[in-house]
Protein backbone atom coordinates (compact mmCIF):
# COMPACT_ATOMS: atom_id res chain seq x y z
CA UNK A 1 0.00 0.00 0.00
CA UNK A 2 1.27 3.48 -0.79
CA UNK A 3 1.18 5.90 2.09
CA UNK A 4 3.66 8.50 1.01
CA UNK A 5 3.19 10.84 -1.87
CA UNK A 6 6.13 12.74 -3.26
CA UNK A 7 5.81 16.10 -4.83
CA UNK A 8 6.77 16.98 -7.49
CA UNK A 9 6.70 13.79 -9.56
CA UNK A 10 9.56 15.17 -11.65
CA UNK A 11 11.99 18.02 -11.19
CA UNK A 12 14.58 19.37 -13.61
CA UNK A 13 17.08 22.00 -12.48
CA UNK A 14 20.47 23.40 -13.43
CA UNK A 15 23.61 22.11 -11.80
CA UNK A 16 24.45 24.20 -8.77
CA UNK A 17 20.85 25.01 -7.91
CA UNK A 18 19.06 23.62 -4.87
CA UNK A 19 16.45 20.88 -5.25
CA UNK A 20 13.53 20.46 -2.88
CA UNK A 21 11.28 17.43 -2.79
CA UNK A 22 8.28 16.94 -0.55
CA UNK A 23 6.64 13.90 0.94
CA UNK A 24 3.25 13.61 2.60
CA UNK A 25 1.92 10.65 4.54
CA UNK A 26 -1.36 9.66 6.13
CA UNK A 27 -0.84 8.00 9.51
CA UNK A 28 1.34 8.44 12.59
CA UNK A 29 4.88 7.18 12.15
CA UNK A 30 7.99 6.15 14.09
CA UNK A 31 10.38 7.45 11.50
CA UNK A 32 10.61 8.65 7.92
CA UNK A 33 13.41 7.71 5.56
CA UNK A 34 14.66 9.02 2.24
CA UNK A 35 16.26 6.82 -0.38
CA UNK A 36 17.87 7.44 -3.75
CA UNK A 37 17.64 5.15 -6.76
CA UNK A 38 19.89 5.61 -9.75
CA UNK A 39 18.59 4.25 -13.03
CA UNK A 40 18.78 0.48 -13.11
CA UNK A 41 20.17 0.21 -9.60
CA UNK A 42 18.97 -0.68 -6.12
CA UNK A 43 17.87 1.89 -3.59
CA UNK A 44 20.38 3.60 -1.35
CA UNK A 45 19.47 4.92 2.06
CA UNK A 46 20.13 8.66 2.48
CA UNK A 47 18.77 9.76 5.83
CA UNK A 48 16.39 8.71 8.60
CA UNK A 49 14.49 11.19 10.74
CA UNK A 50 12.57 10.08 13.83
CA UNK A 51 9.12 11.31 14.72
CA UNK A 52 10.50 13.40 17.61
CA UNK A 53 13.02 15.16 15.37
CA UNK A 54 12.28 18.20 13.26
CA UNK A 55 15.38 18.60 11.13
CA UNK A 56 18.41 16.58 10.18
CA UNK A 57 21.47 17.23 8.03
CA UNK A 58 23.85 14.98 6.18
CA UNK A 59 26.38 16.64 3.92
CA UNK A 60 24.45 18.53 1.25
CA UNK A 61 21.17 16.98 2.38
CA UNK A 62 18.70 18.59 4.75
CA UNK A 63 15.54 16.84 5.82
CA UNK A 64 12.68 18.36 7.76
CA UNK A 65 9.72 16.64 9.36
CA UNK A 66 6.43 18.24 10.36
CA UNK A 67 4.34 15.62 12.12
CA UNK A 68 1.41 18.01 12.57
CA UNK A 69 1.16 18.34 8.79
CA UNK A 70 2.30 14.78 8.17
CA UNK A 71 4.91 15.98 5.72
CA UNK A 72 8.64 15.97 5.12
CA UNK A 73 10.97 17.72 2.74
CA UNK A 74 14.35 16.79 1.32
CA UNK A 75 16.63 19.62 0.25
CA UNK A 76 19.72 18.94 -1.83
CA UNK A 77 21.96 21.99 -1.94
CA UNK A 78 24.43 22.85 -4.71
CA UNK A 79 23.17 20.04 -6.93
CA UNK A 80 25.53 18.01 -9.10
CA UNK A 81 24.96 15.94 -12.22
CA UNK A 82 25.54 12.84 -10.09
CA UNK A 83 22.44 13.72 -8.04
CA UNK A 84 20.29 12.77 -11.03
CA UNK A 85 18.15 9.92 -9.71
CA UNK A 86 14.73 9.07 -8.31
CA UNK A 87 14.17 9.93 -4.67
CA UNK A 88 11.72 8.03 -2.47
CA UNK A 89 10.39 8.65 0.98
CA UNK A 90 9.26 5.79 3.19
CA UNK A 91 7.59 5.73 6.59
CA UNK A 92 7.89 3.14 9.33
CA UNK A 93 5.33 2.33 12.02
CA UNK A 94 5.90 0.08 14.99
CA UNK A 95 2.31 -1.20 14.96
CA UNK A 96 2.73 -2.51 11.44
CA UNK A 97 5.92 -4.42 12.21
CA UNK A 98 7.97 -1.45 10.99
CA UNK A 99 6.93 -2.21 7.45
CA UNK A 100 8.19 0.62 5.23
CA UNK A 101 5.40 2.30 3.28
CA UNK A 102 6.76 3.94 0.16
CA UNK A 103 5.90 6.99 -1.86
CA UNK A 104 5.84 7.02 -5.64
CA UNK A 105 9.13 8.92 -5.91
CA UNK A 106 10.40 12.15 -7.42
CA UNK A 107 12.51 11.91 -10.55
CA UNK A 108 15.26 14.53 -10.30
CA UNK A 109 17.26 15.58 -13.35
CA UNK A 110 20.27 17.86 -12.96
CA UNK A 111 21.20 19.61 -16.18
CA UNK A 112 24.89 20.40 -16.64
CA UNK B 1 32.54 -6.87 -0.63
CA UNK B 2 28.93 -6.87 -1.75
CA UNK B 3 26.59 -6.23 1.19
CA UNK B 4 23.34 -7.55 -0.32
CA UNK B 5 23.63 -9.70 -3.41
CA UNK B 6 20.97 -11.19 -5.65
CA UNK B 7 21.17 -13.76 -8.40
CA UNK B 8 20.40 -13.71 -11.19
CA UNK B 9 20.48 -10.08 -12.26
CA UNK B 10 18.32 -10.78 -15.32
CA UNK B 11 15.79 -13.53 -15.78
CA UNK B 12 13.87 -14.06 -19.01
CA UNK B 13 11.45 -16.95 -19.08
CA UNK B 14 8.25 -18.26 -20.60
CA UNK B 15 4.80 -18.09 -19.05
CA UNK B 16 4.03 -21.09 -16.89
CA UNK B 17 7.62 -21.76 -15.87
CA UNK B 18 8.90 -21.92 -12.29
CA UNK B 19 11.90 -19.82 -11.28
CA UNK B 20 13.86 -18.83 -8.19
CA UNK B 21 15.75 -15.73 -7.16
CA UNK B 22 18.40 -15.93 -4.47
CA UNK B 23 19.44 -13.27 -1.99
CA UNK B 24 22.29 -13.15 0.50
CA UNK B 25 23.44 -10.47 2.91
CA UNK B 26 26.73 -10.30 4.80
CA UNK B 27 25.80 -7.38 7.06
CA UNK B 28 24.75 -9.44 10.06
CA UNK B 29 21.17 -8.18 9.81
CA UNK B 30 18.32 -10.14 11.34
CA UNK B 31 15.58 -8.98 8.94
CA UNK B 32 15.27 -9.48 5.20
CA UNK B 33 12.69 -8.34 2.65
CA UNK B 34 11.45 -8.91 -0.86
CA UNK B 35 10.06 -5.98 -2.83
CA UNK B 36 8.50 -5.73 -6.27
CA UNK B 37 9.01 -2.59 -8.33
CA UNK B 38 6.73 -2.21 -11.30
CA UNK B 39 7.26 -0.28 -14.52
CA UNK B 40 5.96 2.92 -12.89
CA UNK B 41 8.61 2.58 -10.17
CA UNK B 42 6.09 1.82 -7.40
CA UNK B 43 7.83 -0.19 -4.70
CA UNK B 44 5.69 -2.78 -2.95
CA UNK B 45 6.67 -4.96 -0.01
CA UNK B 46 6.01 -8.64 -0.62
CA UNK B 47 7.54 -10.44 2.35
CA UNK B 48 9.61 -9.77 5.41
CA UNK B 49 11.49 -12.28 7.55
CA UNK B 50 12.93 -11.64 10.98
CA UNK B 51 15.29 -14.30 12.37
CA UNK B 52 13.98 -16.71 9.73
CA UNK B 53 10.37 -16.12 10.76
CA UNK B 54 7.82 -14.70 8.35
CA UNK B 55 6.73 -11.32 9.70
CA UNK B 56 5.10 -9.56 6.77
CA UNK B 57 3.18 -11.34 4.05
CA UNK B 58 1.37 -8.85 1.91
CA UNK B 59 -1.35 -9.79 -0.49
CA UNK B 60 0.77 -11.75 -2.88
CA UNK B 61 -0.40 -14.69 -5.00
CA UNK B 62 0.50 -17.99 -3.36
CA UNK B 63 2.52 -18.77 -6.48
CA UNK B 64 5.21 -16.74 -4.69
CA UNK B 65 6.90 -18.63 -1.87
CA UNK B 66 9.79 -17.21 0.13
CA UNK B 67 12.23 -19.38 1.98
CA UNK B 68 14.79 -18.35 4.56
CA UNK B 69 17.26 -21.16 5.29
CA UNK B 70 19.20 -18.91 7.67
CA UNK B 71 19.33 -15.25 8.69
CA UNK B 72 21.70 -14.38 5.86
CA UNK B 73 19.60 -15.81 3.04
CA UNK B 74 16.10 -15.18 1.71
CA UNK B 75 15.13 -16.83 -1.53
CA UNK B 76 12.02 -16.30 -3.63
CA UNK B 77 10.45 -19.07 -5.64
CA UNK B 78 7.77 -18.29 -8.19
CA UNK B 79 5.54 -20.96 -9.68
CA UNK B 80 3.55 -20.79 -12.90
CA UNK B 81 4.91 -17.43 -13.97
CA UNK B 82 2.47 -14.96 -15.54
CA UNK B 83 2.99 -11.93 -17.76
CA UNK B 84 2.06 -9.63 -14.86
CA UNK B 85 4.96 -10.96 -12.81
CA UNK B 86 7.36 -9.04 -15.04
CA UNK B 87 9.02 -6.46 -12.81
CA UNK B 88 12.22 -5.76 -10.92
CA UNK B 89 12.47 -7.67 -7.65
CA UNK B 90 14.62 -6.25 -4.88
CA UNK B 91 15.94 -7.98 -1.82
CA UNK B 92 16.83 -5.85 1.21
CA UNK B 93 18.01 -6.32 4.76
CA UNK B 94 18.13 -4.35 7.98
CA UNK B 95 18.35 -4.61 11.73
CA UNK B 96 14.86 -5.10 13.13
CA UNK B 97 13.00 -1.99 14.25
CA UNK B 98 12.37 0.29 11.27
CA UNK B 99 16.05 0.92 10.65
CA UNK B 100 17.64 1.78 7.34
CA UNK B 101 17.37 -0.93 4.74
CA UNK B 102 20.18 -2.04 2.46
CA UNK B 103 19.08 -3.08 -1.00
CA UNK B 104 20.44 -5.56 -3.46
CA UNK B 105 20.98 -4.60 -7.12
CA UNK B 106 17.66 -6.09 -8.21
CA UNK B 107 16.57 -8.92 -10.48
CA UNK B 108 14.79 -7.89 -13.65
CA UNK B 109 12.25 -10.61 -14.43
CA UNK B 110 10.71 -10.69 -17.89
CA UNK B 111 7.96 -13.19 -18.57
CA UNK B 112 7.25 -13.80 -22.25
PDB file of N, CA and C in Angstrom, chain B residues 54-94:
ATOM      1  N   UNK B  54       8.605 -15.573   9.214  1.00  0.00           N
ATOM      2  CA  UNK B  54       7.824 -14.700   8.346  1.00  0.00           C
ATOM      3  C   UNK B  54       7.085 -13.674   9.192  1.00  0.00           C
ATOM      4  N   UNK B  55       7.337 -12.394   8.931  1.00  0.00           N
ATOM      5  CA  UNK B  55       6.725 -11.317   9.704  1.00  0.00           C
ATOM      6  C   UNK B  55       5.674 -10.596   8.878  1.00  0.00           C
ATOM      7  N   UNK B  56       6.019 -10.278   7.645  1.00  0.00           N
ATOM      8  CA  UNK B  56       5.104  -9.558   6.766  1.00  0.00           C
ATOM      9  C   UNK B  56       4.846 -10.412   5.545  1.00  0.00           C
ATOM     10  N   UNK B  57       3.578 -10.583   5.238  1.00  0.00           N
ATOM     11  CA  UNK B  57       3.185 -11.335   4.053  1.00  0.00           C
ATOM     12  C   UNK B  57       2.041 -10.576   3.420  1.00  0.00           C
ATOM     13  N   UNK B  58       2.392  -9.662   2.541  1.00  0.00           N
ATOM     14  CA  UNK B  58       1.374  -8.846   1.909  1.00  0.00           C
ATOM     15  C   UNK B  58       0.552  -9.689   0.947  1.00  0.00           C
ATOM     16  N   UNK B  59      -0.469  -9.075   0.425  1.00  0.00           N
ATOM     17  CA  UNK B  59      -1.347  -9.787  -0.494  1.00  0.00           C
ATOM     18  C   UNK B  59      -0.583 -10.110  -1.766  1.00  0.00           C
ATOM     19  N   UNK B  60      -0.033 -11.295  -1.754  1.00  0.00           N
ATOM     20  CA  UNK B  60       0.770 -11.749  -2.883  1.00  0.00           C
ATOM     21  C   UNK B  60       0.212 -13.104  -3.296  1.00  0.00           C
ATOM     22  N   UNK B  61       0.097 -13.372  -4.586  1.00  0.00           N
ATOM     23  CA  UNK B  61      -0.398 -14.690  -4.997  1.00  0.00           C
ATOM     24  C   UNK B  61       0.419 -15.811  -4.364  1.00  0.00           C
ATOM     25  N   UNK B  62      -0.256 -16.904  -4.007  1.00  0.00           N
ATOM     26  CA  UNK B  62       0.498 -17.987  -3.357  1.00  0.00           C
ATOM     27  C   UNK B  62       1.413 -18.719  -4.318  1.00  0.00           C
ATOM     28  N   UNK B  63       1.497 -18.259  -5.549  1.00  0.00           N
ATOM     29  CA  UNK B  63       2.517 -18.766  -6.476  1.00  0.00           C
ATOM     30  C   UNK B  63       3.910 -18.302  -6.033  1.00  0.00           C
ATOM     31  N   UNK B  64       3.940 -17.261  -5.192  1.00  0.00           N
ATOM     32  CA  UNK B  64       5.205 -16.745  -4.688  1.00  0.00           C
ATOM     33  C   UNK B  64       5.459 -17.370  -3.314  1.00  0.00           C
ATOM     34  N   UNK B  65       6.584 -18.013  -3.165  1.00  0.00           N
ATOM     35  CA  UNK B  65       6.900 -18.625  -1.874  1.00  0.00           C
ATOM     36  C   UNK B  65       8.325 -18.265  -1.471  1.00  0.00           C
ATOM     37  N   UNK B  66       8.453 -17.529  -0.373  1.00  0.00           N
ATOM     38  CA  UNK B  66       9.789 -17.207   0.130  1.00  0.00           C
ATOM     39  C   UNK B  66      10.304 -18.339   0.998  1.00  0.00           C
ATOM     40  N   UNK B  67      11.630 -18.384   1.095  1.00  0.00           N
ATOM     41  CA  UNK B  67      12.225 -19.382   1.977  1.00  0.00           C
ATOM     42  C   UNK B  67      13.493 -18.800   2.568  1.00  0.00           C
ATOM     43  N   UNK B  68      13.614 -18.894   3.886  1.00  0.00           N
ATOM     44  CA  UNK B  68      14.788 -18.349   4.564  1.00  0.00           C
ATOM     45  C   UNK B  68      15.513 -19.484   5.273  1.00  0.00           C
ATOM     46  N   UNK B  69      16.542 -20.054   4.654  1.00  0.00           N
ATOM     47  CA  UNK B  69      17.262 -21.164   5.293  1.00  0.00           C
ATOM     48  C   UNK B  69      18.069 -20.725   6.501  1.00  0.00           C
ATOM     49  N   UNK B  70      18.502 -19.479   6.517  1.00  0.00           N
ATOM     50  CA  UNK B  70      19.204 -18.907   7.668  1.00  0.00           C
ATOM     51  C   UNK B  70      19.055 -17.398   7.605  1.00  0.00           C
ATOM     52  N   UNK B  71      19.563 -16.704   8.605  1.00  0.00           N
ATOM     53  CA  UNK B  71      19.329 -15.251   8.689  1.00  0.00           C
ATOM     54  C   UNK B  71      19.975 -14.480   7.554  1.00  0.00           C
ATOM     55  N   UNK B  72      20.963 -15.082   6.906  1.00  0.00           N
ATOM     56  CA  UNK B  72      21.701 -14.378   5.858  1.00  0.00           C
ATOM     57  C   UNK B  72      21.129 -14.595   4.464  1.00  0.00           C
ATOM     58  N   UNK B  73      20.138 -15.471   4.350  1.00  0.00           N
ATOM     59  CA  UNK B  73      19.596 -15.805   3.037  1.00  0.00           C
ATOM     60  C   UNK B  73      18.071 -15.727   3.012  1.00  0.00           C
ATOM     61  N   UNK B  74      17.550 -15.172   1.933  1.00  0.00           N
ATOM     62  CA  UNK B  74      16.104 -15.177   1.714  1.00  0.00           C
ATOM     63  C   UNK B  74      15.878 -15.357   0.218  1.00  0.00           C
ATOM     64  N   UNK B  75      15.352 -16.505  -0.137  1.00  0.00           N
ATOM     65  CA  UNK B  75      15.134 -16.830  -1.534  1.00  0.00           C
ATOM     66  C   UNK B  75      13.658 -16.672  -1.882  1.00  0.00           C
ATOM     67  N   UNK B  76      13.394 -16.469  -3.162  1.00  0.00           N
ATOM     68  CA  UNK B  76      12.021 -16.298  -3.628  1.00  0.00           C
ATOM     69  C   UNK B  76      11.767 -17.251  -4.778  1.00  0.00           C
ATOM     70  N   UNK B  77      10.794 -18.119  -4.599  1.00  0.00           N
ATOM     71  CA  UNK B  77      10.449 -19.071  -5.642  1.00  0.00           C
ATOM     72  C   UNK B  77       9.098 -18.669  -6.216  1.00  0.00           C
ATOM     73  N   UNK B  78       9.013 -18.680  -7.529  1.00  0.00           N
ATOM     74  CA  UNK B  78       7.766 -18.287  -8.188  1.00  0.00           C
ATOM     75  C   UNK B  78       7.312 -19.419  -9.097  1.00  0.00           C
ATOM     76  N   UNK B  79       6.119 -19.892  -8.849  1.00  0.00           N
ATOM     77  CA  UNK B  79       5.537 -20.964  -9.675  1.00  0.00           C
ATOM     78  C   UNK B  79       4.638 -20.388 -10.756  1.00  0.00           C
ATOM     79  N   UNK B  80       4.514 -21.121 -11.837  1.00  0.00           N
ATOM     80  CA  UNK B  80       3.554 -20.792 -12.902  1.00  0.00           C
ATOM     81  C   UNK B  80       3.580 -19.311 -13.252  1.00  0.00           C
ATOM     82  N   UNK B  81       4.711 -18.846 -13.693  1.00  0.00           N
ATOM     83  CA  UNK B  81       4.906 -17.427 -13.973  1.00  0.00           C
ATOM     84  C   UNK B  81       3.886 -16.875 -14.957  1.00  0.00           C
ATOM     85  N   UNK B  82       3.445 -15.650 -14.689  1.00  0.00           N
ATOM     86  CA  UNK B  82       2.465 -14.960 -15.536  1.00  0.00           C
ATOM     87  C   UNK B  82       3.087 -13.674 -16.079  1.00  0.00           C
ATOM     88  N   UNK B  83       2.474 -13.157 -17.142  1.00  0.00           N
ATOM     89  CA  UNK B  83       2.991 -11.929 -17.757  1.00  0.00           C
ATOM     90  C   UNK B  83       3.096 -10.797 -16.737  1.00  0.00           C
ATOM     91  N   UNK B  84       2.093 -10.711 -15.847  1.00  0.00           N
ATOM     92  CA  UNK B  84       2.056  -9.633 -14.855  1.00  0.00           C
ATOM     93  C   UNK B  84       3.128  -9.727 -13.798  1.00  0.00           C
ATOM     94  N   UNK B  85       3.864 -10.824 -13.781  1.00  0.00           N
ATOM     95  CA  UNK B  85       4.961 -10.959 -12.812  1.00  0.00           C
ATOM     96  C   UNK B  85       6.210 -10.216 -13.287  1.00  0.00           C
ATOM     97  N   UNK B  86       6.214  -9.784 -14.527  1.00  0.00           N
ATOM     98  CA  UNK B  86       7.358  -9.041 -15.044  1.00  0.00           C
ATOM     99  C   UNK B  86       7.545  -7.764 -14.238  1.00  0.00           C
ATOM    100  N   UNK B  87       8.730  -7.593 -13.689  1.00  0.00           N
ATOM    101  CA  UNK B  87       9.025  -6.458 -12.809  1.00  0.00           C
ATOM    102  C   UNK B  87      10.483  -6.588 -12.382  1.00  0.00           C
ATOM    103  N   UNK B  88      10.914  -5.632 -11.562  1.00  0.00           N
ATOM    104  CA  UNK B  88      12.224  -5.761 -10.916  1.00  0.00           C
ATOM    105  C   UNK B  88      11.982  -6.144  -9.460  1.00  0.00           C
ATOM    106  N   UNK B  89      12.629  -7.185  -9.009  1.00  0.00           N
ATOM    107  CA  UNK B  89      12.471  -7.670  -7.645  1.00  0.00           C
ATOM    108  C   UNK B  89      13.734  -7.326  -6.856  1.00  0.00           C
ATOM    109  N   UNK B  90      13.508  -6.657  -5.724  1.00  0.00           N
ATOM    110  CA  UNK B  90      14.623  -6.252  -4.878  1.00  0.00           C
ATOM    111  C   UNK B  90      14.583  -7.004  -3.552  1.00  0.00           C
ATOM    112  N   UNK B  91      15.743  -7.437  -3.153  1.00  0.00           N
ATOM    113  CA  UNK B  91      15.941  -7.977  -1.821  1.00  0.00           C
ATOM    114  C   UNK B  91      16.566  -6.865  -0.976  1.00  0.00           C
ATOM    115  N   UNK B  92      16.246  -6.832   0.305  1.00  0.00           N
ATOM    116  CA  UNK B  92      16.831  -5.846   1.207  1.00  0.00           C
ATOM    117  C   UNK B  92      17.013  -6.479   2.577  1.00  0.00           C
ATOM    118  N   UNK B  93      17.834  -5.840   3.391  1.00  0.00           N
ATOM    119  CA  UNK B  93      18.009  -6.324   4.762  1.00  0.00           C
ATOM    120  C   UNK B  93      18.196  -5.149   5.696  1.00  0.00           C
ATOM    121  N   UNK B  94      17.966  -5.394   6.968  1.00  0.00           N
ATOM    122  CA  UNK B  94      18.135  -4.351   7.981  1.00  0.00           C
ATOM    123  C   UNK B  94      18.197  -4.999   9.353  1.00  0.00           C
TER     124      UNK B  94
END
